[in-house]
């Protein structure tokens, strides 16, 4: 936020904790813990301004009108404003409008006990551009999530900056610290940077460092997070997950990213040859790769500087692409990149599934930044991660990743394409291996929807999936 000290006199920080987001005894977001963690950050650091600042801390508020009064008071400040919202997004059954649930809000009372999302825009839209930042750490319930997928984002006036994440319903929440991954990552970045970065850069670093659930809606979308100057110097940042960016299964979301990606510069610089590992890895047998991942060669297009470094946890030296300055970068022949997949699967064969997954995530990020959202190679890395999850016995994650890869392929390929059909078959197989009734029930509808979209697939897949879904719905969940 740009500060004009000759005009603005005071700043304002408004911290709001809505209702706890949870499902079946699983807490996804605990807003009170998030606000408590943020309150430990000095206000000038949090706001990014040395102006005198008023702070409003609202935890456990139940009255939408009382919250509206506080919001109006904050919006009336002449200086910079930061609004932080944490909690559960829900939807009104009658109007089908989004609401931030407050303490005590139920689906039937959202209209009278929750904060309408449009009120936020109405109160803030008259503020001068560049002075207002809205920070979100939310989880959507099962009623709000389809609406968010239709939107592809959260509606907000163009005069305000909105950053944050919205987790899909049903995923596990924070660890023992009770602070959400995104908020904790934001705080850690504030503490680790002596000079406060811009909010957009903080957001990019927080998203890259946070372990977000698959399918999380990131606001703003991916292109605004890539190629942040100097971001590669952040040694603790973890690579962005493709699932966080492109694998939510929303075709409209993919189209929007494609249009934004087209506005990015098309020039790419060639990296030098990455060093081979000290210990040569034996290429795995073909059956160790996903069914069609090995049939397409890795991209030879050359990358821009990676936005995030490879994770430190991956102990083996790997051909992660990096850029070294040199005046003759374009005059020398471009060397052939080494295929990183043997190293990924070599780690998996040793039982080092975490390291293998981190390496695959790093290549996901590199491929997205190098070749863009439409590249089939980016989808291949989702499939490789799905295969790693299957080998590790994590059939829930494997199913989710295979479904995401199938949806992404279906958005760009024919429904009868071999890769699309093989991906759907892999998703179905992994789903049949899930023994947890509730988890299988949650993944089932998305799988059935994918199978229905493939008329040339053996119809027995759809029939078996529908029969199992019927059985799961008739099976009581263990408590």
Coordinates of C-alpha atoms in Angstrom, one line a residue:
X1 CA 0.0 0.0 0.0
X2 CA 1.4 3.4 -0.9
X3 CA 1.4 5.9 1.9
X4 CA 1.0 9.6 1.3
X5 CA 1.9 11.1 4.7
X6 CA 0.8 14.6 3.7
X7 CA -2.8 13.4 3.4
X8 CA -3.4 10.3 5.5
X9 CA -3.3 10.8 9.2
X10 CA -4.0 7.4 10.7
X11 CA -4.1 3.8 9.6
X12 CA -6.4 1.0 10.7
X13 CA -6.1 -2.8 11.2
X14 CA -9.4 -4.8 11.5
X15 CA -9.0 -8.4 12.6
X16 CA -12.1 -10.5 12.4
X17 CA -12.5 -14.1 13.6
X18 CA -15.6 -15.7 12.2
X19 CA -17.1 -19.1 12.9
X20 CA -14.8 -22.1 13.2
X21 CA -14.6 -24.2 10.0
X22 CA -14.9 -27.9 10.6
X23 CA -16.6 -31.1 9.5
X24 CA -17.2 -34.3 11.3
X25 CA -15.0 -33.4 14.3
X26 CA -12.2 -32.2 12.0
X27 CA -11.3 -28.5 12.5
X28 CA -10.1 -26.9 9.3
X29 CA -9.7 -23.3 10.5
X30 CA -9.6 -22.0 14.1
X31 CA -10.0 -18.2 13.6
X32 CA -9.4 -17.4 17.3
X33 CA -5.9 -19.0 17.1
X34 CA -5.1 -17.1 13.9
X35 CA -6.0 -13.8 15.4
X36 CA -4.0 -14.5 18.5
X37 CA -1.0 -15.3 16.4
X38 CA -1.4 -12.1 14.3
X39 CA -1.7 -10.0 17.5
X40 CA 1.9 -10.8 18.3
X41 CA 3.1 -9.0 15.2
X42 CA 3.8 -5.3 15.7
X43 CA 1.1 -3.3 14.1
X44 CA 3.5 -1.2 11.9
X45 CA 4.9 -4.4 10.5
X46 CA 1.5 -6.0 10.0
X47 CA 0.1 -2.9 8.2
X48 CA 3.3 -1.8 6.5
X49 CA 3.1 1.8 7.7
X50 CA 4.6 3.9 10.4
X51 CA 1.5 6.0 10.8
X52 CA -0.4 6.0 14.1
X53 CA -2.8 3.1 13.7
X54 CA -6.0 2.0 15.4
X55 CA -6.5 -1.8 15.8
X56 CA -9.9 -3.5 16.1
X57 CA -9.9 -7.1 17.3
X58 CA -13.2 -9.0 16.8
X59 CA -13.4 -12.5 18.1
X60 CA -16.6 -14.3 18.7
X61 CA -18.9 -11.6 17.3
X62 CA -22.4 -12.8 16.7
X63 CA -24.2 -9.8 15.4
X64 CA -23.8 -9.0 11.7
X65 CA -24.9 -5.3 12.3
X66 CA -22.3 -4.9 15.1
X67 CA -19.6 -6.1 12.7
X68 CA -20.9 -3.8 10.0
X69 CA -20.5 -0.8 12.3
X70 CA -16.9 -1.8 12.9
X71 CA -16.3 -2.3 9.2
X72 CA -17.7 1.1 8.4
X73 CA -15.5 2.7 11.0
X74 CA -12.5 1.1 9.6
X75 CA -13.4 2.0 6.0
X76 CA -13.7 5.7 7.0
X77 CA -10.0 5.9 8.0
X78 CA -8.0 8.2 5.7
X79 CA -4.9 6.1 5.9
X80 CA -3.9 2.6 5.0
X81 CA -6.4 -0.2 6.0
X82 CA -5.8 -3.9 6.5
X83 CA -8.8 -6.1 7.0
X84 CA -8.1 -9.7 8.0
X85 CA -10.9 -12.3 7.8
X86 CA -10.7 -15.9 9.0
X87 CA -13.4 -18.5 9.3
X88 CA -16.0 -20.3 7.3
X89 CA -17.6 -19.2 4.1
X90 CA -21.2 -20.3 3.8
X91 CA -24.1 -19.6 1.5
X92 CA -27.7 -18.5 2.0
X93 CA -30.2 -21.1 0.8
X94 CA -32.6 -18.6 -0.6
X95 CA -30.5 -15.9 -2.2
X96 CA -27.5 -18.2 -3.0
X97 CA -25.1 -15.4 -1.8
X98 CA -21.9 -15.9 0.0
X99 CA -21.6 -15.1 3.7
X100 CA -18.8 -15.1 6.3
X101 CA -20.3 -17.2 9.0
X102 CA -20.1 -15.7 12.5
X103 CA -20.4 -17.6 15.9
X104 CA -23.6 -19.5 16.0
X105 CA -24.3 -19.3 12.2
X106 CA -26.1 -22.2 10.7
X107 CA -27.1 -22.8 7.1
X108 CA -30.7 -21.8 7.9
X109 CA -29.8 -18.6 9.7
X110 CA -26.9 -17.3 7.6
X111 CA -29.1 -14.5 6.2
X112 CA -29.5 -13.0 9.7
X113 CA -26.5 -14.1 11.6
X114 CA -23.6 -13.9 9.1
X115 CA -21.8 -11.1 7.3
X116 CA -22.9 -10.9 3.6
X117 CA -19.8 -10.9 1.4
X118 CA -21.2 -8.1 -0.7
X119 CA -21.2 -5.8 2.3
X120 CA -17.5 -6.0 2.4
X121 CA -17.3 -4.7 -1.2
X122 CA -19.9 -2.0 -0.6
X123 CA -18.1 -0.5 2.4
X124 CA -14.6 -0.6 0.9
X125 CA -15.2 0.2 -2.8
X126 CA -15.2 4.0 -2.2
X127 CA -11.8 4.0 -0.6
X128 CA -8.8 5.3 -2.7
X129 CA -7.0 2.7 -4.7
X130 CA -3.8 1.4 -3.2
X131 CA -4.8 2.0 0.4
X132 CA -6.8 -1.1 1.2
X133 CA -5.7 -4.7 1.7
X134 CA -8.0 -7.6 2.5
X135 CA -6.3 -10.7 3.8
X136 CA -8.3 -14.0 3.8
X137 CA -7.8 -17.3 5.5
X138 CA -11.0 -19.1 4.9
X139 CA -12.6 -22.5 4.4
X140 CA -15.8 -23.0 2.4
X141 CA -18.5 -25.3 3.5
X142 CA -20.2 -27.8 1.2
X143 CA -22.8 -25.2 0.2
X144 CA -20.4 -22.4 -0.7
X145 CA -17.7 -24.4 -2.5
X146 CA -19.7 -25.0 -5.7
X147 CA -20.5 -21.3 -5.9
X148 CA -16.8 -20.5 -5.5
X149 CA -16.0 -22.9 -8.3
X150 CA -18.5 -21.1 -10.5
X151 CA -16.9 -17.7 -9.6
X152 CA -13.4 -18.9 -10.0
X153 CA -12.4 -16.4 -7.3
X154 CA -14.0 -14.1 -4.7
X155 CA -15.8 -11.0 -6.0
X156 CA -14.2 -7.8 -4.8
X157 CA -13.9 -4.1 -6.0
X158 CA -11.0 -3.4 -8.2
X159 CA -9.8 -0.6 -5.8
X160 CA -8.8 -3.0 -3.1
X161 CA -6.1 -5.6 -2.9
X162 CA -7.4 -9.1 -1.9
X163 CA -5.0 -11.9 -1.0
X164 CA -5.7 -15.2 0.7
X165 CA -6.8 -18.8 0.4
X166 CA -10.1 -20.6 0.6
X167 CA -9.8 -24.3 1.4
X168 CA -12.4 -26.8 0.1
X169 CA -14.6 -28.6 2.6
X170 CA -13.5 -31.6 4.5
X171 CA -9.8 -31.5 4.5
X172 CA -7.7 -31.7 7.8
X173 CA -6.9 -28.5 9.5
X174 CA -3.9 -27.0 11.3
X175 CA -1.4 -28.9 13.4
X176 CA -1.0 -28.7 17.2
X177 CA -0.3 -24.9 17.0
X178 CA -3.9 -24.5 15.8
X179 CA -2.8 -21.7 13.4
X180 CA -3.8 -22.2 9.8
X181 CA -1.0 -23.0 7.4
X182 CA -1.5 -19.8 5.3
X183 CA -1.6 -17.4 8.2
X184 CA 1.3 -19.1 9.9
X185 CA 3.4 -18.8 6.7
X186 CA 2.4 -15.1 6.3
X187 CA 3.6 -14.5 9.9
X188 CA 6.8 -16.4 9.4
X189 CA 7.6 -14.3 6.3
X190 CA 7.0 -11.1 8.2
X191 CA 9.4 -12.2 10.9
X192 CA 12.1 -13.4 8.6
X193 CA 12.2 -10.2 6.4
X194 CA 13.8 -7.2 8.1
X195 CA 12.3 -4.9 5.4
X196 CA 8.6 -5.7 5.1
X197 CA 7.9 -7.0 1.5
X198 CA 4.8 -5.8 -0.4
X199 CA 1.6 -7.6 0.4
X200 CA 1.6 -9.3 -3.1
X201 CA 5.1 -10.7 -2.5
X202 CA 4.2 -11.8 1.1
X203 CA 1.2 -13.6 -0.4
X204 CA 3.3 -15.3 -3.0
X205 CA 5.9 -16.5 -0.4
X206 CA 3.2 -17.6 2.0
X207 CA 1.3 -19.6 -0.6
X208 CA 4.6 -21.3 -1.6
X209 CA 5.6 -22.1 1.9
X210 CA 2.2 -23.3 3.2
X211 CA 1.0 -26.9 3.0
X212 CA -2.4 -26.1 1.5
X213 CA -5.0 -28.7 0.9
X214 CA -5.4 -30.0 -2.7
X215 CA -7.8 -27.8 -4.7
X216 CA -7.4 -24.8 -2.4
X217 CA -8.7 -21.6 -4.1
X218 CA -5.8 -19.1 -4.1
X219 CA -6.7 -15.4 -4.4
X220 CA -5.4 -13.9 -6.7
X221 CA -4.8 -16.8 -9.1
X222 CA -1.5 -18.3 -10.1
X223 CA 0.0 -15.8 -12.7
X224 CA 0.1 -13.0 -10.2
X225 CA 2.3 -15.3 -8.0
X226 CA 4.9 -16.2 -10.5
X227 CA 8.2 -14.5 -11.4
X228 CA 8.2 -12.3 -8.2
X229 CA 11.6 -10.4 -8.3
X230 CA 14.1 -11.8 -5.8
X231 CA 11.8 -14.5 -4.6
X232 CA 14.3 -17.2 -5.4
X233 CA 16.4 -15.9 -2.5
X234 CA 13.9 -17.1 0.1
X235 CA 15.6 -20.3 1.1
X236 CA 12.8 -21.6 3.3
X237 CA 10.1 -21.3 0.6
X238 CA 8.5 -24.5 -0.6
X239 CA 7.5 -25.1 -4.2
X240 CA 3.9 -24.2 -5.2
X241 CA 1.8 -27.3 -5.7
X242 CA 0.1 -27.6 -9.1
X243 CA -3.0 -28.8 -7.3
X244 CA -3.2 -25.5 -5.5
X245 CA -3.2 -23.7 -8.9
X246 CA -4.7 -25.7 -11.7
X247 CA -6.1 -28.9 -10.4
X248 CA -9.3 -27.8 -8.7
X249 CA -11.2 -29.2 -11.6
X250 CA -12.8 -25.9 -12.6
X251 CA -12.7 -25.5 -16.4
X252 CA -13.6 -21.8 -16.2
X253 CA -10.8 -21.3 -13.7
X254 CA -8.3 -22.9 -16.2
X255 CA -9.6 -20.7 -19.0
X256 CA -9.1 -17.6 -16.9
X257 CA -5.6 -18.6 -16.1
X258 CA -4.9 -19.3 -19.7
X259 CA -6.0 -15.7 -20.7
X260 CA -3.8 -14.2 -17.9
X261 CA -0.9 -16.4 -18.9
X262 CA -1.1 -15.1 -22.4
X263 CA -0.2 -11.6 -21.1
X264 CA 3.1 -12.8 -19.6
X265 CA 6.3 -12.2 -21.6
X266 CA 7.0 -15.0 -24.0
X267 CA 10.8 -14.8 -24.0
X268 CA 12.6 -17.5 -22.1
X269 CA 16.3 -17.8 -21.3
X270 CA 18.3 -21.1 -21.4
X271 CA 19.7 -22.5 -18.2
X272 CA 23.1 -24.2 -18.2
X273 CA 23.3 -28.0 -18.0
X274 CA 22.3 -29.1 -14.5
X275 CA 25.0 -31.3 -12.8
X276 CA 24.3 -35.0 -12.7
X277 CA 23.9 -36.6 -9.2
X278 CA 27.0 -38.0 -7.6
X279 CA 25.5 -41.4 -7.6
X280 CA 24.0 -42.4 -10.9
X281 CA 20.4 -43.6 -10.6
X282 CA 19.2 -46.6 -12.5
X283 CA 16.2 -45.8 -14.7
X284 CA 13.2 -47.5 -13.3
X285 CA 11.3 -50.0 -15.3
X286 CA 8.6 -48.6 -17.5
X287 CA 5.8 -50.0 -15.3
X288 CA 7.1 -47.8 -12.5
X289 CA 6.0 -44.7 -14.4
X290 CA 2.4 -43.5 -14.7
X291 CA 0.7 -45.2 -17.6
X292 CA 1.4 -42.4 -20.1
X293 CA 3.9 -40.1 -18.3
X294 CA 6.9 -41.7 -20.0
X295 CA 5.5 -41.6 -23.5
X296 CA 6.0 -37.8 -23.9
X297 CA 9.5 -36.3 -23.5
X298 CA 10.2 -33.6 -21.0
X299 CA 10.0 -30.0 -22.3
X300 CA 13.1 -28.6 -23.9
X301 CA 11.8 -25.1 -23.8
X302 CA 14.0 -23.2 -21.4
X303 CA 12.9 -21.7 -18.1
X304 CA 12.8 -18.3 -16.6
X305 CA 14.4 -18.0 -13.2
X306 CA 12.5 -20.4 -10.9
X307 CA 10.3 -18.5 -8.5
X308 CA 10.9 -20.9 -5.7
X309 CA 14.0 -23.0 -4.8
X310 CA 13.9 -26.7 -4.5
X311 CA 13.1 -27.9 -1.0
X312 CA 16.0 -28.5 1.3
X313 CA 14.5 -31.9 2.4
X314 CA 15.4 -33.5 -0.9
X315 CA 18.9 -34.7 0.0
X316 CA 19.9 -36.2 -3.3
X317 CA 21.4 -33.9 -5.9
X318 CA 18.9 -33.4 -8.6
X319 CA 18.7 -31.5 -11.9
X320 CA 16.5 -28.7 -10.5
X321 CA 16.8 -26.0 -13.2
X322 CA 18.6 -22.8 -12.0
X323 CA 19.8 -19.7 -13.9
X324 CA 23.3 -18.4 -13.7
X325 CA 24.1 -15.0 -15.2
X326 CA 26.3 -15.0 -18.3
X327 CA 26.7 -12.6 -21.2
X328 CA 26.7 -15.4 -23.8
X329 CA 23.6 -17.3 -22.6
X330 CA 22.1 -17.0 -26.1
X331 CA 25.2 -17.5 -28.1
X332 CA 26.0 -21.1 -26.9
X333 CA 24.0 -24.1 -28.0
X334 CA 21.3 -25.1 -25.6
X335 CA 22.2 -28.3 -23.8
X336 CA 19.8 -31.2 -23.4
X337 CA 18.0 -31.3 -20.0
X338 CA 18.4 -34.5 -18.1
X339 CA 15.2 -36.4 -17.4
X340 CA 14.5 -36.0 -13.7
X341 CA 12.0 -38.8 -13.5
X342 CA 14.6 -41.6 -12.9
X343 CA 15.8 -39.7 -9.8
X344 CA 12.2 -39.2 -8.6
X345 CA 11.5 -42.9 -8.8
X346 CA 14.9 -43.9 -7.5
X347 CA 13.9 -42.0 -4.3
X348 CA 10.6 -43.8 -4.3
X349 CA 12.2 -47.2 -4.6
X350 CA 14.3 -46.4 -1.6
X351 CA 11.2 -45.6 0.4
X352 CA 11.9 -41.9 0.5
X353 CA 8.5 -40.9 -0.7
X354 CA 8.6 -37.5 0.9
X355 CA 11.8 -36.5 -0.9
X356 CA 10.4 -37.9 -4.1
X357 CA 7.2 -35.9 -3.8
X358 CA 9.1 -32.7 -3.0
X359 CA 11.3 -33.1 -6.0
X360 CA 8.2 -33.7 -8.2
X361 CA 6.5 -30.6 -6.8
X362 CA 9.6 -28.6 -7.7
X363 CA 9.4 -29.8 -11.3
X364 CA 5.7 -29.0 -11.3
X365 CA 6.5 -25.4 -10.4
X366 CA 9.3 -25.2 -12.9
X367 CA 7.1 -26.6 -15.7
X368 CA 4.2 -24.3 -15.0
X369 CA 6.4 -21.2 -15.0
X370 CA 8.3 -22.3 -18.1
X371 CA 5.6 -23.7 -20.4
X372 CA 2.4 -22.2 -18.9
X373 CA -0.9 -23.5 -17.7
X374 CA -1.8 -25.3 -21.0
X375 CA 1.3 -27.5 -21.0
X376 CA 0.6 -31.2 -20.9
X377 CA 3.9 -31.7 -19.1
X378 CA 2.5 -29.9 -16.1
X379 CA -0.3 -32.4 -15.9
X380 CA 2.2 -35.2 -16.2
X381 CA 3.8 -34.1 -13.0
X382 CA 0.4 -34.2 -11.2
X383 CA 0.2 -37.8 -12.5
X384 CA 3.7 -38.6 -11.3
X385 CA 2.7 -37.3 -7.8
X386 CA -0.4 -39.4 -7.9
X387 CA 1.6 -42.5 -8.7
X388 CA 4.0 -41.7 -5.9
X389 CA 1.0 -41.3 -3.5
X390 CA -0.3 -44.7 -4.7
X391 CA 3.1 -46.4 -4.1
X392 CA 3.2 -44.8 -0.6
X393 CA -0.2 -46.3 0.1
X394 CA -1.9 -42.9 0.3
X395 CA -4.9 -43.8 -1.9
X396 CA -7.0 -40.8 -0.8
X397 CA -4.4 -38.3 -2.1
X398 CA -3.7 -40.5 -5.1
X399 CA -7.4 -40.5 -6.0
X400 CA -7.7 -36.8 -5.6
X401 CA -4.6 -36.1 -7.8
X402 CA -5.7 -38.6 -10.5
X403 CA -9.1 -36.9 -10.6
X404 CA -7.5 -33.5 -10.8
X405 CA -5.3 -34.6 -13.6
X406 CA -8.2 -36.2 -15.5
X407 CA -10.2 -33.0 -15.2
X408 CA -7.3 -30.9 -16.4
X409 CA -6.7 -33.2 -19.4
X410 CA -10.4 -33.2 -20.2
X411 CA -10.3 -29.4 -20.4
X412 CA -7.7 -29.6 -23.2
X413 CA -8.1 -33.0 -24.8
X414 CA -10.8 -35.1 -26.4
X415 CA -12.8 -37.3 -24.1
X416 CA -11.6 -40.4 -26.0
X417 CA -7.9 -39.5 -25.8
X418 CA -5.8 -42.4 -24.5
X419 CA -4.3 -40.2 -21.8
X420 CA -7.6 -39.0 -20.5
X421 CA -9.0 -42.6 -20.3
X422 CA -5.9 -44.0 -18.6
X423 CA -6.0 -41.2 -16.0
X424 CA -9.7 -41.9 -15.2
X425 CA -8.9 -45.7 -14.9
X426 CA -6.1 -44.9 -12.4
X427 CA -8.4 -42.7 -10.4
X428 CA -11.0 -45.4 -10.2
X429 CA -8.5 -48.0 -9.1
X430 CA -7.0 -45.9 -6.3
X431 CA -10.6 -45.0 -5.2
X432 CA -11.4 -48.7 -4.8
X433 CA -8.4 -49.1 -2.5
X434 CA -9.7 -46.5 0.0
X435 CA -10.9 -48.3 3.1
X436 CA -12.1 -45.3 5.0
X437 CA -15.8 -45.1 4.3
X438 CA -16.1 -41.3 4.8
X439 CA -13.1 -40.6 2.7
X440 CA -14.3 -42.8 -0.1
X441 CA -17.7 -41.2 0.1
X442 CA -16.2 -37.7 -0.2
X443 CA -14.1 -38.6 -3.3
X444 CA -16.8 -40.6 -5.0
X445 CA -19.0 -37.9 -6.5
X446 CA -16.0 -36.2 -8.3
X447 CA -14.9 -39.6 -9.6
X448 CA -18.3 -40.5 -10.9
X449 CA -18.6 -37.1 -12.6
X450 CA -15.3 -37.7 -14.4
X451 CA -16.3 -41.2 -15.5
X452 CA -19.6 -39.9 -16.8
X453 CA -17.8 -37.3 -19.0
X454 CA -16.0 -40.1 -20.8
X455 CA -18.5 -41.9 -23.1
X456 CA -15.8 -44.1 -24.8
X457 CA -14.5 -45.5 -21.5
X458 CA -15.6 -49.0 -20.6
X459 CA -19.0 -48.4 -19.0
X460 CA -18.2 -51.0 -16.3
X461 CA -16.1 -48.4 -14.6
X462 CA -19.0 -46.1 -14.1
X463 CA -21.4 -48.9 -13.2
X464 CA -19.0 -50.3 -10.5
X465 CA -18.4 -46.8 -9.1
X466 CA -22.1 -46.0 -8.9
X467 CA -22.7 -49.3 -7.2
X468 CA -20.0 -48.7 -4.6
X469 CA -21.3 -45.1 -4.0
X470 CA -24.7 -46.6 -3.3
X471 CA -23.2 -49.1 -0.9
X472 CA -21.1 -46.3 0.8
X473 CA -24.2 -44.2 1.4
X474 CA -25.9 -47.2 3.0
X475 CA -22.9 -47.9 5.3
X476 CA -22.9 -46.0 8.6
X477 CA -19.7 -44.0 9.3
X478 CA -17.6 -45.3 12.2
X479 CA -17.4 -42.9 15.1

